[in-house]
Amino acid sequence: MPLPLVDYHLSQLKNVLYWLNRAREENGLWRLERHPILDEVAQRHAFDMHHRNFYGHDNPEGLKPWDRTAAAGFGWSVGENIAHGQSSGQKVHESWMSSDGHRSNILSPRWNVVGLGLSWDCHWVQVFGSTP
């Protein structure tokens, strides 16, 4: 069951996707389309970090991004970007692009789909995936 989001959150997730795809196109890469399973995994991880007051790629049980995506039924390669506190999709994108590891995920030719999540207190999640 999808998790509820308010209009502000939905607009900011669209904003993240815009900046993500703009950066990819400026670097000669194809646009990423949102994937429903990855969206669900990203949103759940954002809400989980908010509700259980942690910040990390691994949750308190030690589950990693690929564990969460596999459990949700996505069986291919994944990568993840997380952030906390940025007030808009553009600001979080700028933060990610100024970090080598996050930038590498955004500009990787390996990915062809993405999932996005955002919690009430601005835990941001991007889950990148490769499908056949």
Short mmCIF file of N, CA, C and O in Angstrom, two decimals:
data_model
loop_
_atom_site.label_atom_id
_atom_site.label_comp_id
_atom_site.label_asym_id
_atom_site.label_seq_id
_atom_site.Cartn_x
_atom_site.Cartn_y
_atom_site.Cartn_z
N MET A 1 0.85 -1.18 0.00
CA MET A 1 0.00 0.00 0.00
C MET A 1 0.89 1.24 0.00
O MET A 1 1.76 1.36 0.85
N PRO A 2 0.68 2.17 -0.93
CA PRO A 2 1.49 3.38 -0.97
C PRO A 2 1.31 4.22 0.30
O PRO A 2 0.23 4.25 0.89
N LEU A 3 2.36 4.89 0.69
CA LEU A 3 2.31 5.75 1.86
C LEU A 3 1.80 7.13 1.45
O LEU A 3 2.13 7.61 0.37
N PRO A 4 0.98 7.77 2.30
CA PRO A 4 0.38 9.07 1.92
C PRO A 4 1.41 10.20 1.94
O PRO A 4 2.26 10.26 2.81
N LEU A 5 1.31 11.06 0.96
CA LEU A 5 2.14 12.26 0.90
C LEU A 5 1.24 13.46 0.64
O LEU A 5 0.22 13.34 -0.04
N VAL A 6 1.63 14.60 1.15
CA VAL A 6 0.89 15.82 0.88
C VAL A 6 1.42 16.45 -0.41
O VAL A 6 2.47 16.09 -0.91
N ASP A 7 0.67 17.41 -0.94
CA ASP A 7 1.03 18.03 -2.21
C ASP A 7 2.44 18.61 -2.20
O ASP A 7 3.16 18.51 -3.19
N TYR A 8 2.86 19.22 -1.09
CA TYR A 8 4.20 19.79 -1.02
C TYR A 8 5.26 18.71 -1.27
O TYR A 8 6.17 18.91 -2.06
N HIS A 9 5.11 17.58 -0.62
CA HIS A 9 6.09 16.50 -0.78
C HIS A 9 6.08 15.97 -2.21
O HIS A 9 7.14 15.72 -2.78
N LEU A 10 4.91 15.81 -2.77
CA LEU A 10 4.82 15.33 -4.15
C LEU A 10 5.50 16.31 -5.11
O LEU A 10 6.23 15.89 -6.01
N SER A 11 5.29 17.61 -4.90
CA SER A 11 5.92 18.60 -5.78
C SER A 11 7.44 18.60 -5.61
O SER A 11 8.17 18.76 -6.59
N GLN A 12 7.92 18.39 -4.40
CA GLN A 12 9.37 18.37 -4.18
C GLN A 12 10.01 17.11 -4.76
O GLN A 12 11.14 17.16 -5.25
N LEU A 13 9.30 16.00 -4.75
CA LEU A 13 9.83 14.79 -5.38
C LEU A 13 9.90 14.97 -6.90
O LEU A 13 10.86 14.53 -7.53
N LYS A 14 8.90 15.64 -7.48
CA LYS A 14 8.96 15.95 -8.91
C LYS A 14 10.14 16.87 -9.19
O LYS A 14 10.82 16.74 -10.22
N ASN A 15 10.41 17.79 -8.28
CA ASN A 15 11.52 18.72 -8.42
C ASN A 15 12.85 17.97 -8.38
O ASN A 15 13.75 18.25 -9.18
N VAL A 16 12.98 17.01 -7.48
CA VAL A 16 14.20 16.18 -7.41
C VAL A 16 14.41 15.45 -8.74
O VAL A 16 15.52 15.41 -9.27
N LEU A 17 13.34 14.88 -9.27
CA LEU A 17 13.44 14.16 -10.53
C LEU A 17 13.86 15.09 -11.66
O LEU A 17 14.69 14.73 -12.51
N TYR A 18 13.31 16.30 -11.68
CA TYR A 18 13.70 17.27 -12.70
C TYR A 18 15.20 17.54 -12.66
O TYR A 18 15.89 17.48 -13.68
N TRP A 19 15.74 17.86 -11.47
CA TRP A 19 17.16 18.19 -11.34
C TRP A 19 18.04 16.98 -11.62
O TRP A 19 19.11 17.10 -12.22
N LEU A 20 17.60 15.80 -11.18
CA LEU A 20 18.34 14.56 -11.46
C LEU A 20 18.47 14.36 -12.97
O LEU A 20 19.58 14.16 -13.48
N ASN A 21 17.36 14.45 -13.68
CA ASN A 21 17.39 14.20 -15.12
C ASN A 21 18.08 15.32 -15.88
O ASN A 21 18.73 15.08 -16.90
N ARG A 22 17.97 16.53 -15.39
CA ARG A 22 18.70 17.63 -16.03
C ARG A 22 20.21 17.38 -15.95
O ARG A 22 20.93 17.55 -16.94
N ALA A 23 20.69 16.98 -14.77
CA ALA A 23 22.13 16.68 -14.60
C ALA A 23 22.55 15.53 -15.50
O ALA A 23 23.62 15.57 -16.13
N ARG A 24 21.73 14.51 -15.59
CA ARG A 24 22.07 13.36 -16.43
C ARG A 24 22.13 13.77 -17.90
O ARG A 24 23.06 13.41 -18.61
N GLU A 25 21.14 14.54 -18.37
CA GLU A 25 21.13 14.97 -19.77
C GLU A 25 22.32 15.87 -20.08
O GLU A 25 22.92 15.77 -21.15
N GLU A 26 22.68 16.76 -19.15
CA GLU A 26 23.84 17.64 -19.35
C GLU A 26 25.15 16.85 -19.45
O GLU A 26 26.13 17.35 -19.97
N ASN A 27 25.13 15.62 -18.96
CA ASN A 27 26.30 14.76 -19.01
C ASN A 27 26.15 13.62 -20.02
O ASN A 27 26.86 12.62 -19.94
N GLY A 28 25.23 13.81 -20.96
CA GLY A 28 25.07 12.85 -22.05
C GLY A 28 24.42 11.53 -21.68
O GLY A 28 24.57 10.55 -22.40
N LEU A 29 23.69 11.51 -20.58
CA LEU A 29 23.03 10.29 -20.12
C LEU A 29 21.52 10.37 -20.34
O LEU A 29 20.96 11.45 -20.46
N TRP A 30 20.87 9.22 -20.36
CA TRP A 30 19.43 9.15 -20.54
C TRP A 30 18.73 9.53 -19.24
O TRP A 30 19.28 9.42 -18.15
N ARG A 31 17.48 9.94 -19.40
CA ARG A 31 16.63 10.27 -18.26
C ARG A 31 16.25 8.99 -17.53
O ARG A 31 16.10 7.94 -18.14
N LEU A 32 16.06 9.10 -16.23
CA LEU A 32 15.58 7.98 -15.43
C LEU A 32 14.08 8.13 -15.23
O LEU A 32 13.58 9.24 -15.00
N GLU A 33 13.38 7.03 -15.31
CA GLU A 33 11.94 6.99 -15.03
C GLU A 33 11.75 6.45 -13.63
O GLU A 33 12.53 5.62 -13.15
N ARG A 34 10.71 6.91 -12.97
CA ARG A 34 10.41 6.39 -11.64
C ARG A 34 9.87 4.98 -11.74
O ARG A 34 9.13 4.64 -12.67
N HIS A 35 10.26 4.15 -10.79
CA HIS A 35 9.83 2.76 -10.72
C HIS A 35 8.98 2.59 -9.46
O HIS A 35 9.41 2.98 -8.37
N PRO A 36 7.78 2.02 -9.57
CA PRO A 36 6.88 1.97 -8.41
C PRO A 36 7.45 1.21 -7.20
O PRO A 36 7.23 1.62 -6.06
N ILE A 37 8.15 0.13 -7.44
CA ILE A 37 8.73 -0.61 -6.30
C ILE A 37 9.83 0.23 -5.65
O ILE A 37 9.89 0.33 -4.41
N LEU A 38 10.68 0.86 -6.44
CA LEU A 38 11.74 1.68 -5.87
C LEU A 38 11.17 2.91 -5.17
O LEU A 38 11.70 3.34 -4.14
N ASP A 39 10.09 3.48 -5.71
CA ASP A 39 9.42 4.59 -5.02
C ASP A 39 8.94 4.14 -3.64
O ASP A 39 9.12 4.85 -2.64
N GLU A 40 8.32 2.99 -3.58
CA GLU A 40 7.81 2.48 -2.31
C GLU A 40 8.95 2.23 -1.32
O GLU A 40 8.86 2.60 -0.14
N VAL A 41 10.04 1.63 -1.78
CA VAL A 41 11.18 1.36 -0.91
C VAL A 41 11.80 2.66 -0.42
O VAL A 41 12.12 2.81 0.77
N ALA A 42 11.97 3.63 -1.31
CA ALA A 42 12.55 4.92 -0.93
C ALA A 42 11.66 5.64 0.08
O ALA A 42 12.15 6.17 1.09
N GLN A 43 10.36 5.65 -0.18
CA GLN A 43 9.44 6.34 0.73
C GLN A 43 9.41 5.67 2.09
O GLN A 43 9.42 6.35 3.12
N ARG A 44 9.37 4.37 2.11
CA ARG A 44 9.37 3.66 3.40
C ARG A 44 10.65 3.93 4.18
O ARG A 44 10.61 4.08 5.41
N HIS A 45 11.79 3.98 3.49
CA HIS A 45 13.05 4.24 4.20
C HIS A 45 13.07 5.67 4.75
O HIS A 45 13.52 5.90 5.88
N ALA A 46 12.57 6.63 3.97
CA ALA A 46 12.50 8.01 4.46
C ALA A 46 11.63 8.10 5.71
O ALA A 46 12.02 8.71 6.72
N PHE A 47 10.44 7.49 5.67
CA PHE A 47 9.55 7.51 6.83
C PHE A 47 10.16 6.74 8.00
O PHE A 47 10.02 7.14 9.16
N ASP A 48 10.84 5.64 7.72
CA ASP A 48 11.46 4.83 8.77
C ASP A 48 12.53 5.66 9.50
O ASP A 48 12.59 5.67 10.74
N MET A 49 13.38 6.36 8.74
CA MET A 49 14.40 7.20 9.37
C MET A 49 13.75 8.27 10.25
O MET A 49 14.22 8.55 11.35
N HIS A 50 12.67 8.85 9.77
CA HIS A 50 11.96 9.87 10.54
C HIS A 50 11.36 9.28 11.82
O HIS A 50 11.62 9.77 12.92
N HIS A 51 10.57 8.22 11.67
CA HIS A 51 9.83 7.67 12.81
C HIS A 51 10.71 7.00 13.85
O HIS A 51 10.40 7.05 15.04
N ARG A 52 11.80 6.39 13.41
CA ARG A 52 12.67 5.70 14.38
C ARG A 52 13.93 6.50 14.71
O ARG A 52 14.82 6.01 15.38
N ASN A 53 13.98 7.74 14.22
CA ASN A 53 15.04 8.68 14.58
C ASN A 53 16.45 8.12 14.34
O ASN A 53 17.27 8.08 15.25
N PHE A 54 16.69 7.71 13.11
CA PHE A 54 18.04 7.32 12.71
C PHE A 54 18.32 7.90 11.34
O PHE A 54 17.41 8.36 10.66
N TYR A 55 19.56 7.87 10.95
CA TYR A 55 19.95 8.36 9.64
C TYR A 55 21.04 7.45 9.12
O TYR A 55 22.12 7.36 9.71
N GLY A 56 20.76 6.74 8.03
CA GLY A 56 21.77 5.88 7.46
C GLY A 56 21.21 5.01 6.35
O GLY A 56 20.00 4.85 6.21
N HIS A 57 22.12 4.44 5.60
CA HIS A 57 21.72 3.51 4.54
C HIS A 57 21.23 2.20 5.13
O HIS A 57 20.32 1.57 4.59
N ASP A 58 21.82 1.80 6.25
CA ASP A 58 21.38 0.59 6.95
C ASP A 58 20.35 0.98 8.00
O ASP A 58 20.55 1.96 8.74
N ASN A 59 19.26 0.22 8.10
CA ASN A 59 18.29 0.51 9.14
C ASN A 59 18.76 -0.12 10.46
O ASN A 59 19.79 -0.81 10.49
N PRO A 60 18.06 0.12 11.58
CA PRO A 60 18.52 -0.42 12.86
C PRO A 60 18.67 -1.95 12.89
O PRO A 60 19.45 -2.48 13.67
N GLU A 61 17.95 -2.64 12.03
CA GLU A 61 18.10 -4.10 11.96
C GLU A 61 19.26 -4.53 11.08
O GLU A 61 19.53 -5.72 10.93
N GLY A 62 19.93 -3.56 10.47
CA GLY A 62 21.07 -3.87 9.61
C GLY A 62 20.72 -4.13 8.16
O GLY A 62 21.59 -4.50 7.37
N LEU A 63 19.46 -3.92 7.78
CA LEU A 63 19.07 -4.13 6.38
C LEU A 63 19.63 -3.01 5.51
O LEU A 63 19.49 -1.83 5.83
N LYS A 64 20.25 -3.40 4.43
CA LYS A 64 20.86 -2.47 3.49
C LYS A 64 19.89 -2.17 2.35
O LYS A 64 18.87 -2.85 2.22
N PRO A 65 20.20 -1.18 1.51
CA PRO A 65 19.27 -0.84 0.42
C PRO A 65 18.91 -2.05 -0.44
O PRO A 65 17.73 -2.23 -0.80
N TRP A 66 19.88 -2.89 -0.78
CA TRP A 66 19.58 -4.04 -1.64
C TRP A 66 18.75 -5.09 -0.90
O TRP A 66 18.00 -5.81 -1.54
N ASP A 67 18.85 -5.15 0.42
CA ASP A 67 17.98 -6.05 1.18
C ASP A 67 16.53 -5.57 1.10
O ASP A 67 15.61 -6.38 0.90
N ARG A 68 16.35 -4.25 1.27
CA ARG A 68 15.00 -3.69 1.24
C ARG A 68 14.37 -3.82 -0.15
O ARG A 68 13.18 -4.12 -0.28
N THR A 69 15.16 -3.58 -1.20
CA THR A 69 14.58 -3.68 -2.55
C THR A 69 14.28 -5.13 -2.91
O THR A 69 13.24 -5.41 -3.51
N ALA A 70 15.15 -6.05 -2.52
CA ALA A 70 14.90 -7.47 -2.81
C ALA A 70 13.64 -7.94 -2.08
O ALA A 70 12.80 -8.66 -2.66
N ALA A 71 13.48 -7.53 -0.82
CA ALA A 71 12.29 -7.93 -0.06
C ALA A 71 11.01 -7.37 -0.68
O ALA A 71 9.95 -7.98 -0.57
N ALA A 72 11.12 -6.24 -1.37
CA ALA A 72 9.96 -5.62 -2.02
C ALA A 72 9.69 -6.21 -3.41
O ALA A 72 8.71 -5.86 -4.05
N GLY A 73 10.60 -7.07 -3.90
CA GLY A 73 10.39 -7.70 -5.20
C GLY A 73 11.20 -7.14 -6.34
O GLY A 73 10.98 -7.49 -7.50
N PHE A 74 12.17 -6.28 -6.03
CA PHE A 74 13.05 -5.73 -7.07
C PHE A 74 14.37 -6.47 -6.97
O PHE A 74 15.13 -6.27 -6.02
N GLY A 75 14.65 -7.34 -7.93
CA GLY A 75 15.78 -8.24 -7.82
C GLY A 75 17.03 -7.86 -8.59
O GLY A 75 17.87 -8.72 -8.86
N TRP A 76 17.17 -6.59 -8.97
CA TRP A 76 18.32 -6.19 -9.76
C TRP A 76 19.23 -5.26 -8.95
O TRP A 76 18.94 -4.93 -7.81
N SER A 77 20.30 -4.79 -9.54
CA SER A 77 21.27 -3.91 -8.87
C SER A 77 20.62 -2.61 -8.44
O SER A 77 19.77 -2.06 -9.14
N VAL A 78 21.07 -2.11 -7.26
CA VAL A 78 20.57 -0.83 -6.75
C VAL A 78 21.70 -0.02 -6.12
O VAL A 78 22.73 -0.56 -5.72
N GLY A 79 21.47 1.28 -6.03
CA GLY A 79 22.31 2.21 -5.29
C GLY A 79 21.40 3.18 -4.58
O GLY A 79 20.20 3.28 -4.93
N GLU A 80 21.92 3.90 -3.59
CA GLU A 80 21.05 4.77 -2.81
C GLU A 80 21.76 6.05 -2.42
O GLU A 80 22.94 6.04 -2.06
N ASN A 81 21.04 7.17 -2.50
CA ASN A 81 21.47 8.45 -1.94
C ASN A 81 20.48 8.81 -0.85
O ASN A 81 19.26 8.66 -1.04
N ILE A 82 21.00 9.30 0.28
CA ILE A 82 20.13 9.83 1.33
C ILE A 82 20.66 11.20 1.75
O ILE A 82 21.84 11.51 1.55
N ALA A 83 19.77 12.00 2.30
CA ALA A 83 20.14 13.31 2.82
C ALA A 83 19.10 13.69 3.86
O ALA A 83 18.02 13.09 3.94
N HIS A 84 19.43 14.71 4.66
CA HIS A 84 18.49 15.16 5.67
C HIS A 84 18.60 16.66 5.87
O HIS A 84 19.69 17.20 5.97
N GLY A 85 17.44 17.32 5.89
CA GLY A 85 17.38 18.71 6.28
C GLY A 85 17.23 19.73 5.17
O GLY A 85 16.86 20.87 5.43
N GLN A 86 17.52 19.36 3.94
CA GLN A 86 17.40 20.33 2.84
C GLN A 86 15.92 20.65 2.62
O GLN A 86 15.07 19.78 2.70
N SER A 87 15.64 21.93 2.33
CA SER A 87 14.26 22.40 2.28
C SER A 87 13.57 22.25 0.93
O SER A 87 12.38 22.50 0.83
N SER A 88 14.31 21.85 -0.10
CA SER A 88 13.69 21.71 -1.42
C SER A 88 14.41 20.66 -2.25
O SER A 88 15.55 20.28 -1.94
N GLY A 89 13.74 20.23 -3.30
CA GLY A 89 14.35 19.28 -4.22
C GLY A 89 15.62 19.82 -4.85
O GLY A 89 16.59 19.09 -5.03
N GLN A 90 15.63 21.09 -5.19
CA GLN A 90 16.82 21.68 -5.79
C GLN A 90 17.98 21.71 -4.79
O GLN A 90 19.11 21.39 -5.13
N LYS A 91 17.70 22.06 -3.54
CA LYS A 91 18.77 22.13 -2.53
C LYS A 91 19.35 20.75 -2.24
O LYS A 91 20.56 20.61 -2.09
N VAL A 92 18.51 19.73 -2.15
CA VAL A 92 19.06 18.40 -1.89
C VAL A 92 19.86 17.92 -3.09
O VAL A 92 20.92 17.30 -2.94
N HIS A 93 19.39 18.23 -4.29
CA HIS A 93 20.15 17.85 -5.48
C HIS A 93 21.52 18.52 -5.49
O HIS A 93 22.53 17.88 -5.78
N GLU A 94 21.56 19.81 -5.15
CA GLU A 94 22.84 20.52 -5.10
C GLU A 94 23.77 19.90 -4.06
O GLU A 94 24.98 19.77 -4.30
N SER A 95 23.23 19.49 -2.93
CA SER A 95 24.04 18.82 -1.90
C SER A 95 24.61 17.51 -2.43
O SER A 95 25.80 17.21 -2.24
N TRP A 96 23.76 16.73 -3.07
CA TRP A 96 24.23 15.45 -3.60
C TRP A 96 25.28 15.65 -4.69
O TRP A 96 26.27 14.93 -4.74
N MET A 97 25.08 16.65 -5.53
CA MET A 97 26.04 16.87 -6.63
C MET A 97 27.38 17.37 -6.13
O MET A 97 28.39 17.25 -6.82
N SER A 98 27.43 17.92 -4.91
CA SER A 98 28.70 18.40 -4.37
C SER A 98 29.45 17.30 -3.60
O SER A 98 30.52 17.55 -3.07
N SER A 99 28.90 16.11 -3.57
CA SER A 99 29.51 14.96 -2.91
C SER A 99 29.87 13.92 -3.97
O SER A 99 29.01 13.50 -4.75
N ASP A 100 31.14 13.51 -4.01
CA ASP A 100 31.60 12.59 -5.05
C ASP A 100 30.76 11.30 -5.13
O ASP A 100 30.37 10.88 -6.22
N GLY A 101 30.49 10.69 -3.99
CA GLY A 101 29.75 9.43 -4.00
C GLY A 101 28.32 9.58 -4.48
O GLY A 101 27.82 8.77 -5.28
N HIS A 102 27.65 10.63 -4.01
CA HIS A 102 26.27 10.87 -4.42
C HIS A 102 26.21 11.26 -5.90
O HIS A 102 25.34 10.80 -6.64
N ARG A 103 27.14 12.11 -6.31
CA ARG A 103 27.21 12.54 -7.71
C ARG A 103 27.42 11.33 -8.62
O ARG A 103 26.83 11.21 -9.69
N SER A 104 28.28 10.41 -8.17
CA SER A 104 28.55 9.20 -8.94
C SER A 104 27.27 8.39 -9.16
O SER A 104 27.04 7.86 -10.25
N ASN A 105 26.44 8.27 -8.13
CA ASN A 105 25.17 7.57 -8.30
C ASN A 105 24.28 8.29 -9.29
O ASN A 105 23.68 7.67 -10.18
N ILE A 106 24.17 9.61 -9.16
CA ILE A 106 23.30 10.39 -10.04
C ILE A 106 23.73 10.27 -11.50
O ILE A 106 22.90 10.16 -12.40
N LEU A 107 25.04 10.26 -11.73
CA LEU A 107 25.56 10.26 -13.10
C LEU A 107 26.02 8.89 -13.59
O LEU A 107 26.67 8.80 -14.62
N SER A 108 25.64 7.84 -12.89
CA SER A 108 26.05 6.50 -13.32
C SER A 108 25.24 6.04 -14.53
O SER A 108 24.00 6.07 -14.51
N PRO A 109 25.93 5.56 -15.58
CA PRO A 109 25.21 5.00 -16.72
C PRO A 109 24.60 3.63 -16.42
O PRO A 109 23.86 3.10 -17.22
N ARG A 110 24.90 3.12 -15.26
CA ARG A 110 24.40 1.80 -14.85
C ARG A 110 22.89 1.81 -14.61
O ARG A 110 22.22 0.81 -14.81
N TRP A 111 22.36 2.93 -14.14
CA TRP A 111 20.96 2.99 -13.71
C TRP A 111 20.02 3.35 -14.86
O TRP A 111 20.35 4.15 -15.71
N ASN A 112 18.81 2.76 -14.81
CA ASN A 112 17.78 3.15 -15.78
C ASN A 112 16.43 3.48 -15.13
O ASN A 112 15.51 3.90 -15.81
N VAL A 113 16.34 3.28 -13.82
CA VAL A 113 15.12 3.63 -13.08
C VAL A 113 15.52 4.21 -11.72
O VAL A 113 16.64 4.01 -11.25
N VAL A 114 14.56 4.91 -11.10
CA VAL A 114 14.82 5.52 -9.79
C VAL A 114 13.54 5.51 -8.97
O VAL A 114 12.44 5.53 -9.51
N GLY A 115 13.72 5.47 -7.66
CA GLY A 115 12.62 5.66 -6.72
C GLY A 115 12.97 6.81 -5.81
O GLY A 115 14.15 7.01 -5.48
N LEU A 116 11.96 7.58 -5.39
CA LEU A 116 12.19 8.76 -4.59
C LEU A 116 11.33 8.74 -3.34
O LEU A 116 10.17 8.31 -3.38
N GLY A 117 11.90 9.22 -2.23
CA GLY A 117 11.15 9.31 -0.98
C GLY A 117 11.50 10.57 -0.22
O GLY A 117 12.61 11.07 -0.33
N LEU A 118 10.54 11.04 0.58
CA LEU A 118 10.71 12.25 1.37
C LEU A 118 9.83 12.16 2.61
O LEU A 118 8.63 11.92 2.48
N SER A 119 10.42 12.34 3.79
CA SER A 119 9.65 12.30 5.03
C SER A 119 9.21 13.70 5.42
O SER A 119 9.64 14.70 4.85
N TRP A 120 8.40 13.76 6.46
CA TRP A 120 7.86 15.04 6.95
C TRP A 120 8.97 15.97 7.40
O TRP A 120 8.83 17.18 7.29
N ASP A 121 10.05 15.44 7.94
CA ASP A 121 11.14 16.28 8.44
C ASP A 121 12.33 16.31 7.48
O ASP A 121 13.46 16.55 7.88
N CYS A 122 12.06 16.09 6.22
CA CYS A 122 13.06 16.22 5.15
C CYS A 122 14.18 15.19 5.21
O CYS A 122 15.36 15.51 5.05
N HIS A 123 13.84 13.92 5.40
CA HIS A 123 14.75 12.83 5.08
C HIS A 123 14.48 12.51 3.61
O HIS A 123 13.36 12.16 3.24
N TRP A 124 15.50 12.68 2.79
CA TRP A 124 15.38 12.47 1.34
C TRP A 124 16.04 11.15 0.97
O TRP A 124 17.11 10.83 1.48
N VAL A 125 15.42 10.40 0.06
CA VAL A 125 15.99 9.13 -0.39
C VAL A 125 15.82 9.01 -1.90
O VAL A 125 14.74 9.26 -2.43
N GLN A 126 16.91 8.64 -2.56
CA GLN A 126 16.88 8.22 -3.96
C GLN A 126 17.36 6.79 -4.00
O GLN A 126 18.43 6.48 -3.44
N VAL A 127 16.60 5.90 -4.63
CA VAL A 127 17.04 4.52 -4.85
C VAL A 127 17.14 4.32 -6.36
O VAL A 127 16.15 4.46 -7.07
N PHE A 128 18.34 4.05 -6.81
CA PHE A 128 18.61 3.84 -8.23
C PHE A 128 18.59 2.35 -8.53
O PHE A 128 19.03 1.55 -7.71
N GLY A 129 18.12 2.00 -9.73
CA GLY A 129 18.10 0.59 -10.09
C GLY A 129 18.42 0.36 -11.54
O GLY A 129 18.34 1.26 -12.37
N SER A 130 18.80 -0.88 -11.80
CA SER A 130 19.04 -1.36 -13.16
C SER A 130 18.08 -2.49 -13.43
O SER A 130 18.03 -3.45 -12.66
N THR A 131 17.31 -2.36 -14.50
CA THR A 131 16.42 -3.44 -14.91
C THR A 131 16.87 -3.94 -16.27
O THR A 131 17.53 -3.21 -17.01
N PRO A 132 16.52 -5.19 -16.58
CA PRO A 132 16.90 -5.71 -17.89
C PRO A 132 16.22 -4.97 -19.04
O PRO A 132 15.24 -4.34 -18.90
#
